[in-house]
Short mmCIF file of N, CA and C in Angstrom, two decimals:
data_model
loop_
_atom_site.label_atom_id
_atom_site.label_comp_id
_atom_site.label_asym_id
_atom_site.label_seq_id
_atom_site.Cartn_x
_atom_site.Cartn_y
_atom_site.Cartn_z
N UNK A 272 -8.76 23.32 -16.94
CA UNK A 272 -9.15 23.28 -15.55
C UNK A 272 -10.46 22.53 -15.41
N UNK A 273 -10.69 21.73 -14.28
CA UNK A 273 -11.87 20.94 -14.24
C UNK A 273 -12.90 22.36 -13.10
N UNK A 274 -14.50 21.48 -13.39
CA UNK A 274 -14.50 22.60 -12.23
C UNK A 274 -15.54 21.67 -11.83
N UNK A 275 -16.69 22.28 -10.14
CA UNK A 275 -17.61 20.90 -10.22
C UNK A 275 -18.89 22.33 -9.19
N UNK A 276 -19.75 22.01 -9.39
CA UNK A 276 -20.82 22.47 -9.11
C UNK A 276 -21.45 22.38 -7.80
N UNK A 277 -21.87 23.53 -7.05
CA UNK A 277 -22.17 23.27 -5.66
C UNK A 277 -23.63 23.38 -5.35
N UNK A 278 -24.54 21.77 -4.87
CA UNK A 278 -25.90 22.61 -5.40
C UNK A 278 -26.58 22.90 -3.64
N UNK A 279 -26.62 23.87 -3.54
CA UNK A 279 -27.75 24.49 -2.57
C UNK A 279 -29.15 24.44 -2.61
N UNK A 280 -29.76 24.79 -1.37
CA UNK A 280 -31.73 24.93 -1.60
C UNK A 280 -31.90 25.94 -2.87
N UNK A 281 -31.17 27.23 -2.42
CA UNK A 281 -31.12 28.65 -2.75
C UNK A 281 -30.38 28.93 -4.03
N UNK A 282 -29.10 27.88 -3.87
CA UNK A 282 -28.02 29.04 -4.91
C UNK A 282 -27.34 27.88 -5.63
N UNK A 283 -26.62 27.81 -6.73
CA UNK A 283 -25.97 26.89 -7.30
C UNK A 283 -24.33 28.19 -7.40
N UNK A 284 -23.11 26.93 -7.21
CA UNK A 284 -21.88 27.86 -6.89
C UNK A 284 -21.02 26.94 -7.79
N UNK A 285 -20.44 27.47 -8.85
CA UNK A 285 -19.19 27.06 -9.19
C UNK A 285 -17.89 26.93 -9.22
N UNK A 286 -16.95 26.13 -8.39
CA UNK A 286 -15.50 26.55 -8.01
C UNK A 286 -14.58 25.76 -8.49
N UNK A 287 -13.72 26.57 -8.79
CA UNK A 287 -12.27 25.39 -9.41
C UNK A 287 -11.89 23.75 -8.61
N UNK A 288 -11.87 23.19 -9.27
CA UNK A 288 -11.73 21.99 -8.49
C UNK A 288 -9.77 22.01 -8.40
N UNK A 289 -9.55 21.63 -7.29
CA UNK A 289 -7.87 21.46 -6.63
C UNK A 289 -7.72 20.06 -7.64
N UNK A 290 -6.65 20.13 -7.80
CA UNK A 290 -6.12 18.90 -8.18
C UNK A 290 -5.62 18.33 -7.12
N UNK A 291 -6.15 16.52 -7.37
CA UNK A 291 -5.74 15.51 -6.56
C UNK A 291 -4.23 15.36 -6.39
N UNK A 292 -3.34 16.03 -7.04
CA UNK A 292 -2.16 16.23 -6.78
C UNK A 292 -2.22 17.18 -5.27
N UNK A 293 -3.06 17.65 -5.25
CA UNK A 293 -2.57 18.63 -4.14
C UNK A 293 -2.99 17.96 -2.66
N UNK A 294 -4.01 17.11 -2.45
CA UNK A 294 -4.46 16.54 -1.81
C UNK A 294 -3.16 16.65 -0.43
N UNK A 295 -3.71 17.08 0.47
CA UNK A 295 -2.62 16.54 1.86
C UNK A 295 -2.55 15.40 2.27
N UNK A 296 -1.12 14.63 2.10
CA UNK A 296 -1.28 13.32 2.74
C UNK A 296 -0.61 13.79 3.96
N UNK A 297 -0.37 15.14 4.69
CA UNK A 297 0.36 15.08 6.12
C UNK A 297 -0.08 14.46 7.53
N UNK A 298 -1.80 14.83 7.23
CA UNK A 298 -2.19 14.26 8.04
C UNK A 298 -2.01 12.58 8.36
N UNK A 299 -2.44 12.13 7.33
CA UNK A 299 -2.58 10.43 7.27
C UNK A 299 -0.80 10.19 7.76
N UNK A 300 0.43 10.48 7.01
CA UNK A 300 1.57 10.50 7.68
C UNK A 300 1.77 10.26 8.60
N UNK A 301 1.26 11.26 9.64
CA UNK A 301 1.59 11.46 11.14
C UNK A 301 1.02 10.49 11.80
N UNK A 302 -0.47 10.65 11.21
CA UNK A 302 -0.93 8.96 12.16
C UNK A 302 -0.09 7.70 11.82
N UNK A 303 0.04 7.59 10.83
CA UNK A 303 1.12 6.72 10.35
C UNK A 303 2.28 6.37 11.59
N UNK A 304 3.09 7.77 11.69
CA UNK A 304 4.01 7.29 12.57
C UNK A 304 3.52 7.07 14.06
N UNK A 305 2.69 7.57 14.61
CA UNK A 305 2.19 7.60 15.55
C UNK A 305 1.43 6.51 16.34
N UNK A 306 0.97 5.73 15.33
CA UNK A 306 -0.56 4.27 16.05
C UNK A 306 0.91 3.44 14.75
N UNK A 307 1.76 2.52 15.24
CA UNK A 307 2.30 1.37 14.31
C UNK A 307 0.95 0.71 14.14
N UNK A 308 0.13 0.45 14.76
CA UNK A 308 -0.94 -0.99 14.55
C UNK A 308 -1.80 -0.37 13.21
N UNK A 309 -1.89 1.07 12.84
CA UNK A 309 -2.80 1.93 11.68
C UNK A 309 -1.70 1.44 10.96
N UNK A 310 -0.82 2.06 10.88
CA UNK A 310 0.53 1.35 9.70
C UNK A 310 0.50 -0.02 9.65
N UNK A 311 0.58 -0.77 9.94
CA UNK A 311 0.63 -1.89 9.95
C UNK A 311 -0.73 -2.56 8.81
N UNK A 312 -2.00 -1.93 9.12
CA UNK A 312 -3.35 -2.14 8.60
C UNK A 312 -2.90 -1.46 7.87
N UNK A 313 -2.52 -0.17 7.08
CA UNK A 313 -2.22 0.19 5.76
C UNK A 313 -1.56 -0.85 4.91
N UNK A 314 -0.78 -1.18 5.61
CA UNK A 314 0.33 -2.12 4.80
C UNK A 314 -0.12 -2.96 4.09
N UNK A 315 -1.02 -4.06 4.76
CA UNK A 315 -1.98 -5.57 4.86
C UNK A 315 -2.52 -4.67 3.52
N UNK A 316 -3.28 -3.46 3.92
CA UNK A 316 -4.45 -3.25 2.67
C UNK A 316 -3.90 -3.42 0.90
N UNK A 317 -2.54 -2.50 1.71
CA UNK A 317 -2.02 -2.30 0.02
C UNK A 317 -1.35 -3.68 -0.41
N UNK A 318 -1.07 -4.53 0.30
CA UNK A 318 -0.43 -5.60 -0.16
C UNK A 318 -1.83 -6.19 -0.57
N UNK A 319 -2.98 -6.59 -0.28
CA UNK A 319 -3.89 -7.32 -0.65
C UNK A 319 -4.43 -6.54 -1.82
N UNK A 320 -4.07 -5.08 -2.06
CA UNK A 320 -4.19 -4.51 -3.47
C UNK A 320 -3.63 -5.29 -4.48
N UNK A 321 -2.41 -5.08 -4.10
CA UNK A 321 -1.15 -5.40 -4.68
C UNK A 321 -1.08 -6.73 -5.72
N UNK A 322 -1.33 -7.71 -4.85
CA UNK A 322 -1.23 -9.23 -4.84
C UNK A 322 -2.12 -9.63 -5.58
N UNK A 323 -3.55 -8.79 -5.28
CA UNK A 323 -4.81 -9.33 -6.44
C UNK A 323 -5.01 -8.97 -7.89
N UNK A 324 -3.39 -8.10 -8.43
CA UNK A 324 -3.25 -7.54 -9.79
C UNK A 324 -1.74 -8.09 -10.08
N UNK A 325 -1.45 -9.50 -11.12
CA UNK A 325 -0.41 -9.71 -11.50
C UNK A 325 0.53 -8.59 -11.78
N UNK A 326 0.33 -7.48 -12.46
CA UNK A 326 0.96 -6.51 -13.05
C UNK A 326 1.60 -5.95 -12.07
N UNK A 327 0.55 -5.73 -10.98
CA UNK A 327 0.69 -4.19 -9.81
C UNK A 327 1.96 -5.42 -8.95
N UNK A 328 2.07 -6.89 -8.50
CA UNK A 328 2.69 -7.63 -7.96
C UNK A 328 4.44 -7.39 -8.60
N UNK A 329 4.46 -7.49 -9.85
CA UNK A 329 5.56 -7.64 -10.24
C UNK A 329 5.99 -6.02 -10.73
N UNK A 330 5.50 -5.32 -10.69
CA UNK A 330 6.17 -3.56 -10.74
C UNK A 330 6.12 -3.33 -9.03
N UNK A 331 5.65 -3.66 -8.28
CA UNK A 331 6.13 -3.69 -6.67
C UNK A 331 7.30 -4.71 -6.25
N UNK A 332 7.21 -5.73 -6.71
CA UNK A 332 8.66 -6.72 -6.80
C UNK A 332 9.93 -5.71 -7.46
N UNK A 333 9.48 -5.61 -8.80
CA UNK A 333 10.72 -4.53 -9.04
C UNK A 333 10.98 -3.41 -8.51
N UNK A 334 10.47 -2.87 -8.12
CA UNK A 334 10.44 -1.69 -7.10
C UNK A 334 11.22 -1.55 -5.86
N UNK A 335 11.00 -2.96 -5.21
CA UNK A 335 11.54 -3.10 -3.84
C UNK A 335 13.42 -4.39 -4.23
N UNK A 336 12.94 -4.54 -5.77
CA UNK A 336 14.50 -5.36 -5.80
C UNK A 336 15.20 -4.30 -6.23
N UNK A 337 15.38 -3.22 -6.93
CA UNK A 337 15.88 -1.84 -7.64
C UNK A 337 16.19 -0.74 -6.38
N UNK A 338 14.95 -0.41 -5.77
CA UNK A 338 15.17 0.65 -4.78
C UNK A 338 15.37 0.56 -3.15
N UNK A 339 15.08 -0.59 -3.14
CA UNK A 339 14.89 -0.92 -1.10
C UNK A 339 15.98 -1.99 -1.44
N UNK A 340 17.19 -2.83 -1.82
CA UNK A 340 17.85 -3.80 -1.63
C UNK A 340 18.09 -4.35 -0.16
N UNK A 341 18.22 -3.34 0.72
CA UNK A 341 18.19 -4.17 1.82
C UNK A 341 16.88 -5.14 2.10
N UNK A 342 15.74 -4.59 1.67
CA UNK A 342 14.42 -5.37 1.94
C UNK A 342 14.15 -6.59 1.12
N UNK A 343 14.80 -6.38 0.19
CA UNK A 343 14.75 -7.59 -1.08
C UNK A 343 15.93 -8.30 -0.18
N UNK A 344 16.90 -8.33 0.14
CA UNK A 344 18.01 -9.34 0.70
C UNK A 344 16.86 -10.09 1.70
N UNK A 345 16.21 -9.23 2.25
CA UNK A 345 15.62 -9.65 3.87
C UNK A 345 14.75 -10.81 3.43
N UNK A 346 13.73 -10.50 2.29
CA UNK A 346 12.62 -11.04 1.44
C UNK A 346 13.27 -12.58 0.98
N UNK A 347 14.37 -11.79 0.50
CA UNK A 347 14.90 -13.80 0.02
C UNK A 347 15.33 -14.44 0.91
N UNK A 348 16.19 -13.84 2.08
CA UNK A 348 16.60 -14.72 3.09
C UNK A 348 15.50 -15.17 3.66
N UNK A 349 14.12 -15.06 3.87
CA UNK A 349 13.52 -15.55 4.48
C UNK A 349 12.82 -16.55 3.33
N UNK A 350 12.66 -16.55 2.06
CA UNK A 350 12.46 -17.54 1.00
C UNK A 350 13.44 -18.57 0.65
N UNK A 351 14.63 -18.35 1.44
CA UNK A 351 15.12 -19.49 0.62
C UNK A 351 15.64 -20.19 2.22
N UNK A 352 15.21 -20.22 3.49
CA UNK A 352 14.65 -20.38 4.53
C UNK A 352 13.79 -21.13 4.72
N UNK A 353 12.88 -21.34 3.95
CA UNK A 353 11.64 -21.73 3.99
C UNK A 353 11.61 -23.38 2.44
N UNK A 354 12.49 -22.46 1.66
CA UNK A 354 12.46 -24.10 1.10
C UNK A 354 12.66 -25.46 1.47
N UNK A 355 12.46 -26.12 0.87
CA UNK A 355 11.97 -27.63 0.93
C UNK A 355 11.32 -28.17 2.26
N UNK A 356 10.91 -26.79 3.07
CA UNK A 356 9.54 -27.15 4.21
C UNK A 356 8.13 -26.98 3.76
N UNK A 357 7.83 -28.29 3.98
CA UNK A 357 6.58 -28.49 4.24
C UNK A 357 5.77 -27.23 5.07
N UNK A 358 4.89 -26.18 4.69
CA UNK A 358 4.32 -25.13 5.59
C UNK A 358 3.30 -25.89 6.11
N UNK A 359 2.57 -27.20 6.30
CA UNK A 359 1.55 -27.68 6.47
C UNK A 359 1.99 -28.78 7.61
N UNK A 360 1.36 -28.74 8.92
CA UNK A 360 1.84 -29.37 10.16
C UNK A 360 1.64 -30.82 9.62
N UNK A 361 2.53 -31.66 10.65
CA UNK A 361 2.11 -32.85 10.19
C UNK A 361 0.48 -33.45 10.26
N UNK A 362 -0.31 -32.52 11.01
CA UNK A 362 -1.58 -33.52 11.15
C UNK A 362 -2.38 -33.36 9.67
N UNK A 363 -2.08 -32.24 9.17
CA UNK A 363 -2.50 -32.04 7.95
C UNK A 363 -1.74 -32.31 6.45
N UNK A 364 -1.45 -33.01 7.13
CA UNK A 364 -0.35 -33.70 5.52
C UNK A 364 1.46 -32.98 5.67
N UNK A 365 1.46 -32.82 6.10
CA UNK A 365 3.05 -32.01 6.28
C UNK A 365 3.98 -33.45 7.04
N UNK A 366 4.87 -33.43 6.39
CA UNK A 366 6.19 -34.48 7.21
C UNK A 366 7.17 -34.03 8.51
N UNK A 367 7.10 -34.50 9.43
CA UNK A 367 7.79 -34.71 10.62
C UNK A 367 9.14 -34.85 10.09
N UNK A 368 10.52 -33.64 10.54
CA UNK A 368 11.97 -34.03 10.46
C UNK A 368 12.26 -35.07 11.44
#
């Protein structure tokens, strides 16, 4: 058991520390469903987690090609959509169809 120390003017208190397993995520949840625009900013955060760790990128790729398939179909249809376009307008170097 971990434990962590409580320091007062007066008194010093020692109490079991909870495990971070126990932590409530109900609250954060509910806002979740509640404000889409907070979900939405969760999302952005963890993807910019995500993206800035090769490792964490490709165990979230497998993740979502293994367990979400509908989202992985969605993911490629919109990648293979996007091939052989230029993403860069023409004023900035991109070619006019």
């Amino acid at each position: 058991m971990q434990y962590f120390t409580i320091l007062n003017t007066d008194k010093m208190k020692t109490r079991e520390k909870k495990s971070s397993n126990e932590t409530d995520l109900e609250p954060f949840y509910k806002v979740m469903e509640a404000e889409p625009r907070k979900f939405e900013e969760a999302l952005e955060v963890l993807l910019e987690m995500v993206t800035s760790d090769p490792q964490s990128t490709k165990n979230v790729a497998l993740l979502i090609k293994e367990d979400y398939p509908i989202l992985y179909r969605a993911i490629m249809d919109l990648s293979e959509n996007s091939k052989g376009e230029n993403p860069l307008p023409p004023c900035c170097g991109g070619h006019q169809k």
